[in-house]
Tab-separated table of C-alpha atoms in Angstrom:
chain	number	residue	atom	x	y	z
F	600	MET	CA	59.552	-50.450	-230.529
F	601	ARG	CA	59.127	-50.727	-234.365
F	602	PRO	CA	59.026	-54.469	-234.629
F	603	LEU	CA	55.940	-54.511	-233.116
F	604	VAL	CA	53.953	-51.802	-235.963
F	605	ARG	CA	54.332	-54.562	-238.316
F	606	PRO	CA	52.327	-56.837	-236.484
F	607	LEU	CA	49.465	-54.215	-235.613
F	608	ALA	CA	48.896	-53.112	-238.939
F	609	LEU	CA	47.919	-56.534	-239.789
F	610	ALA	CA	45.799	-57.584	-237.281
F	611	ALA	CA	44.051	-54.090	-238.356
F	612	ALA	CA	44.188	-55.560	-242.274
F	613	LEU	CA	42.837	-59.081	-241.205
F	614	ALA	CA	40.044	-57.633	-239.159
F	615	PHE	CA	39.505	-55.328	-242.030
F	616	GLY	CA	39.584	-58.113	-244.499
F	617	SER	CA	37.252	-60.316	-242.205
F	618	LEU	CA	34.579	-57.701	-241.731
F	619	VAL	CA	34.247	-56.663	-246.047
F	620	MET	CA	34.445	-60.188	-246.475
F	621	THR	CA	31.233	-60.842	-243.604
F	622	VAL	CA	29.577	-57.239	-245.385
F	623	ASP	CA	29.514	-58.974	-248.913
F	624	ALA	CA	28.310	-62.401	-247.405
F	625	GLN	CA	25.531	-60.638	-246.161
F	626	THR	CA	24.742	-58.924	-249.548
F	627	ALA	CA	24.999	-61.692	-251.673
F	628	PRO	CA	22.837	-63.074	-253.490
F	629	VAL	CA	20.762	-66.143	-253.502
F	630	PRO	CA	22.492	-68.460	-255.861
F	631	VAL	CA	20.671	-70.237	-258.872
F	632	PRO	CA	19.495	-73.899	-258.148
F	633	MET	CA	22.731	-75.473	-260.229
F	634	THR	CA	21.699	-77.644	-263.507
F	635	ALA	CA	23.042	-79.839	-265.868
F	636	PRO	CA	24.809	-78.530	-268.748
F	637	ASP	CA	22.112	-80.698	-271.187
F	638	SER	CA	19.231	-79.540	-269.112
F	639	THR	CA	16.929	-76.908	-270.098
F	640	LEU	CA	14.058	-74.722	-267.492
F	641	LEU	CA	10.889	-74.731	-267.785
F	642	SER	CA	9.196	-72.307	-265.776
F	643	VAL	CA	4.711	-73.627	-266.124
F	644	ALA	CA	1.725	-70.536	-264.390
F	645	SER	CA	-0.761	-73.017	-263.139
F	646	GLN	CA	-3.693	-71.647	-261.462
F	647	ALA	CA	-6.540	-74.021	-259.067
F	648	GLU	CA	-9.618	-73.726	-257.067
F	649	ALA	CA	-11.271	-74.675	-253.949
F	650	ARG	CA	-14.931	-74.322	-253.295
F	651	ARG	CA	-16.806	-74.354	-249.821
F	652	ALA	CA	-19.891	-73.019	-248.561
F	653	PRO	CA	-19.571	-70.805	-246.301
F	654	ASP	CA	-19.684	-71.432	-242.751
F	655	ILE	CA	-19.616	-67.773	-240.933
F	656	ALA	CA	-20.775	-64.946	-241.809
F	657	SER	CA	-20.281	-60.509	-240.519
F	658	VAL	CA	-22.366	-58.203	-240.398
F	659	SER	CA	-22.603	-54.664	-239.079
F	660	ALA	CA	-25.485	-53.048	-236.998
F	661	GLY	CA	-26.032	-49.930	-235.788
F	662	VAL	CA	-28.508	-47.605	-233.687
F	663	VAL	CA	-28.975	-43.345	-235.002
F	664	THR	CA	-30.595	-41.257	-232.437
F	665	GLN	CA	-31.377	-37.625	-233.445
F	666	ALA	CA	-31.998	-35.153	-230.125
F	667	ALA	CA	-32.448	-31.554	-229.756
F	668	ASP	CA	-29.058	-31.665	-227.374
F	669	ALA	CA	-25.899	-33.466	-226.992
F	670	ASN	CA	-26.581	-35.300	-224.286
F	671	THR	CA	-30.460	-36.540	-224.695
F	672	SER	CA	-28.591	-37.803	-228.360
F	673	LEU	CA	-25.840	-39.759	-226.890
F	674	ARG	CA	-28.192	-41.083	-223.891
F	675	GLU	CA	-30.827	-42.550	-225.990
F	676	ASN	CA	-29.171	-44.054	-228.420
F	677	ALA	CA	-26.756	-45.598	-225.785
F	678	ASP	CA	-30.351	-47.079	-224.316
F	679	ARG	CA	-31.314	-48.394	-227.677
F	680	MET	CA	-28.324	-49.749	-228.446
F	681	ALA	CA	-28.390	-51.722	-224.696
F	682	LYS	CA	-31.155	-53.485	-226.308
F	683	VAL	CA	-29.240	-54.256	-229.888
F	684	ILE	CA	-26.281	-55.848	-227.987
F	685	ALA	CA	-28.943	-57.820	-225.893
F	686	ALA	CA	-30.692	-59.137	-228.446
F	687	ILE	CA	-27.537	-60.118	-230.056
F	688	ARG	CA	-26.506	-62.125	-226.902
F	689	ALA	CA	-29.905	-63.799	-226.839
F	690	ALA	CA	-29.004	-65.146	-230.191
F	691	GLY	CA	-26.128	-67.270	-228.932
F	692	VAL	CA	-23.221	-64.880	-230.122
F	693	ALA	CA	-20.546	-64.751	-228.114
F	694	ASP	CA	-18.975	-62.110	-226.895
F	695	ARG	CA	-15.826	-62.574	-228.343
F	696	ASP	CA	-17.961	-61.593	-231.672
F	697	VAL	CA	-19.174	-58.317	-231.135
F	698	GLN	CA	-17.194	-55.822	-231.079
F	699	THR	CA	-17.813	-51.906	-231.109
F	700	ALA	CA	-17.532	-50.524	-235.024
F	701	GLY	CA	-17.543	-47.125	-233.453
F	702	VAL	CA	-19.324	-44.497	-231.549
F	703	ASN	CA	-20.453	-41.111	-232.893
F	704	LEU	CA	-21.867	-37.487	-232.191
F	705	ASN	CA	-21.977	-35.106	-234.552
F	706	PRO	CA	-24.070	-31.611	-234.756
F	707	GLN	CA	-27.465	-31.573	-237.464
F	708	TYR	CA	-26.697	-27.791	-238.910
F	709	ARG	CA	-29.350	-25.736	-240.874
F	710	TYR	CA	-28.104	-23.698	-243.863
F	711	ALA	CA	-30.028	-20.350	-244.906
F	712	GLU	CA	-28.660	-17.506	-247.758
F	713	ASN	CA	-26.394	-15.300	-246.154
F	714	GLN	CA	-26.523	-16.577	-242.749
F	715	PRO	CA	-23.489	-18.672	-240.535
F	716	PRO	CA	-25.012	-23.101	-240.328
F	717	ALA	CA	-27.549	-22.605	-237.425
F	718	ILE	CA	-27.198	-26.284	-235.430
F	719	THR	CA	-29.999	-27.809	-234.736
F	720	GLY	CA	-29.913	-30.805	-232.997
F	721	TYR	CA	-26.952	-33.295	-232.603
F	722	GLN	CA	-26.957	-36.992	-234.625
F	723	ALA	CA	-25.404	-40.113	-232.509
F	724	SER	CA	-24.541	-43.470	-233.969
F	725	ASN	CA	-23.422	-46.475	-232.821
F	726	ASN	CA	-22.307	-49.214	-234.628
F	727	VAL	CA	-21.037	-53.098	-234.067
F	728	ASN	CA	-19.711	-55.573	-235.864
F	729	VAL	CA	-20.833	-59.357	-235.365
F	730	THR	CA	-19.766	-62.446	-236.783
F	731	VAL	CA	-21.940	-64.499	-237.007
F	732	ARG	CA	-20.706	-68.759	-236.400
F	733	ASP	CA	-23.946	-70.388	-237.570
F	734	ILE	CA	-25.639	-69.021	-240.177
F	735	ALA	CA	-29.110	-70.810	-240.412
F	736	LYS	CA	-29.926	-68.274	-237.315
F	737	LEU	CA	-28.259	-64.708	-239.545
F	738	GLY	CA	-31.985	-64.608	-240.980
F	739	LYS	CA	-33.715	-64.221	-237.010
F	740	ILE	CA	-31.011	-62.349	-235.982
F	741	LEU	CA	-31.171	-60.029	-238.666
F	742	ASP	CA	-35.140	-59.726	-238.196
F	743	ALA	CA	-34.020	-59.154	-233.761
F	744	LEU	CA	-32.151	-56.549	-234.297
F	745	VAL	CA	-34.312	-54.192	-235.939
F	746	ALA	CA	-37.327	-55.175	-233.581
F	747	THR	CA	-35.061	-53.953	-230.824
F	748	GLY	CA	-34.121	-50.852	-232.364
F	749	ALA	CA	-31.208	-51.273	-235.044
F	750	ASN	CA	-31.884	-48.963	-237.866
F	751	GLN	CA	-28.870	-49.115	-239.933
F	752	ILE	CA	-27.914	-52.660	-240.865
F	753	ASN	CA	-24.874	-53.765	-243.361
F	754	GLY	CA	-24.029	-57.281	-244.777
F	755	PRO	CA	-24.094	-59.954	-244.057
F	756	THR	CA	-19.920	-60.681	-245.080
F	757	PHE	CA	-19.595	-65.022	-245.970
F	758	ASP	CA	-16.591	-66.659	-244.924
F	759	ILE	CA	-14.657	-69.670	-244.528
F	760	ASP	CA	-13.397	-70.050	-240.910
F	761	GLN	CA	-10.728	-72.669	-241.721
F	762	LYS	CA	-9.762	-71.713	-244.510
F	763	GLU	CA	-6.158	-74.078	-244.819
F	764	PRO	CA	-7.403	-77.078	-245.305
F	765	VAL	CA	-9.415	-75.720	-248.580
F	766	TYR	CA	-6.381	-73.920	-249.795
F	767	ASP	CA	-4.264	-76.953	-249.200
F	768	GLU	CA	-7.238	-78.850	-252.204
F	769	ALA	CA	-6.845	-75.679	-254.250
F	770	ARG	CA	-2.335	-76.298	-253.814
F	771	ARG	CA	-2.237	-79.431	-254.643
F	772	ALA	CA	-5.083	-78.861	-257.971
F	773	ALA	CA	-2.555	-75.731	-259.314
F	774	LEU	CA	0.859	-78.282	-258.649
F	775	GLU	CA	-1.015	-81.352	-260.227
F	776	LYS	CA	-1.982	-79.625	-263.195
F	777	ALA	CA	1.468	-77.822	-264.082
F	778	ARG	CA	3.618	-81.246	-263.538
F	779	ALA	CA	0.700	-82.647	-265.862
F	780	ARG	CA	1.596	-79.340	-268.616
F	781	ALA	CA	5.305	-79.717	-268.277
F	782	GLU	CA	5.292	-83.181	-268.365
F	783	MET	CA	2.931	-82.368	-271.658
F	784	TYR	CA	6.288	-79.906	-273.094
F	785	ALA	CA	8.511	-82.782	-272.370
F	786	LYS	CA	7.000	-85.293	-274.486
F	787	THR	CA	7.321	-83.061	-277.468
F	788	LEU	CA	10.518	-82.353	-276.899
F	789	GLY	CA	11.862	-85.573	-276.606
F	790	VAL	CA	13.379	-85.440	-272.642
F	791	ARG	CA	11.892	-85.999	-269.316
F	792	VAL	CA	11.181	-83.828	-266.464
F	793	ARG	CA	13.664	-84.117	-263.830
F	794	ARG	CA	12.518	-82.114	-261.093
F	795	ILE	CA	11.445	-79.128	-259.952
F	796	VAL	CA	13.597	-76.491	-259.576
F	797	SER	CA	11.202	-74.202	-257.280
F	798	ILE	CA	7.637	-73.017	-256.897
F	799	ASP	CA	6.613	-69.635	-256.189
F	800	GLU	CA	2.657	-69.240	-254.844
F	801	SER	CA	0.812	-66.373	-254.236
F	802	GLY	CA	-3.564	-66.828	-253.434
F	803	GLY	CA	-6.763	-65.577	-252.648
F	804	ALA	CA	-9.922	-65.699	-251.976
F	805	THR	CA	-13.513	-64.719	-253.945
F	806	ILE	CA	-16.285	-63.858	-251.362
F	807	PRO	CA	-19.546	-62.861	-252.722
F	808	ARG	CA	-20.559	-59.549	-252.663
F	809	PRO	CA	-22.253	-57.679	-249.946
F	810	ILE	CA	-26.680	-58.294	-249.474
F	811	PRO	CA	-28.397	-55.259	-248.678
F	812	MET	CA	-30.011	-56.457	-245.867
F	813	MET	CA	-31.887	-53.219	-245.366
F	814	ALA	CA	-33.904	-53.872	-248.557
F	815	MET	CA	-33.836	-57.452	-247.372
F	816	ALA	CA	-35.359	-56.845	-244.212
F	817	LYS	CA	-37.713	-55.130	-246.083
F	818	MET	CA	-39.343	-58.445	-248.133
F	819	ALA	CA	-39.894	-60.164	-244.873
F	820	ARG	CA	-43.415	-61.198	-243.053
F	821	ASP	CA	-44.108	-63.799	-241.060
F	822	GLU	CA	-40.717	-65.789	-242.207
F	823	ALA	CA	-37.192	-64.639	-241.302
F	824	THR	CA	-34.837	-62.785	-243.576
F	825	PRO	CA	-34.602	-64.600	-246.154
F	826	ILE	CA	-30.989	-65.531	-246.615
F	827	SER	CA	-28.943	-67.454	-249.108
F	828	PRO	CA	-24.428	-67.748	-248.682
F	829	GLY	CA	-24.139	-69.259	-251.899
F	830	GLU	CA	-20.233	-70.165	-252.913
F	831	ASN	CA	-16.687	-69.084	-251.431
F	832	VAL	CA	-14.602	-69.779	-253.683
F	833	LEU	CA	-10.391	-69.835	-252.607
F	834	SER	CA	-7.477	-69.758	-255.480
F	835	VAL	CA	-3.859	-69.984	-255.412
F	836	ASN	CA	-1.648	-69.140	-258.553
F	837	LEU	CA	1.328	-70.964	-258.788
F	838	ASN	CA	4.652	-70.220	-260.936
F	839	VAL	CA	6.718	-73.194	-260.617
F	840	VAL	CA	9.921	-74.166	-262.209
F	841	PHE	CA	10.751	-77.972	-263.579
F	842	GLU	CA	14.712	-79.094	-264.829
F	843	LEU	CA	13.856	-81.159	-268.507
F	844	GLY	CA	16.477	-83.192	-269.654
F	845	LYS	CA	17.189	-87.061	-270.792
């Protein structure tokens, strides 16, 4: 039986060694791309923007009601909110673009010196977030919300529905700027740009700040509340590593 010990020990050692090699392979760092001995690596940071007029807007609308008892406050709030939702749908806003943001019911207190707080009534609130895909109708929609019972409006926040094509425009511009800068460095050094070794991207969108719509609603007379969508700026930042050499 003794001759079987060594094969079993060898098999165990091989299995253990194989396991160690697998773990090491999984935790090994990603190798740096190989470059020629006479090459130089150049890292260039580049930023570019693409501008578009926004084509969608988001606005928050709500109803706040107060009553002596909780049931009355919540019931009155529901009645008024139903009219607001009906006005939103009548304006052509799809159901998928209307989302309840919160329903709240809170007691209201009266505070007096040396006395415990006393409940004087209840306040109910209901808020919905609305996405408007036809910005030209936004002013009339806001007016309709206020006319049907909304007494809280915040926004709008303007955005671009399909961002990727706009980001691609910014990416191409940023890459062209990075390559032009690399060519300048290469020419100054008397070498050429051989290739791009790596590209690292970070990006973000600059969106106009929300406009205080309640203040704008007070400006409205016979015409719809004025809306100025302006322009959205989408930016991309690249860090591009080039290989330079003869």
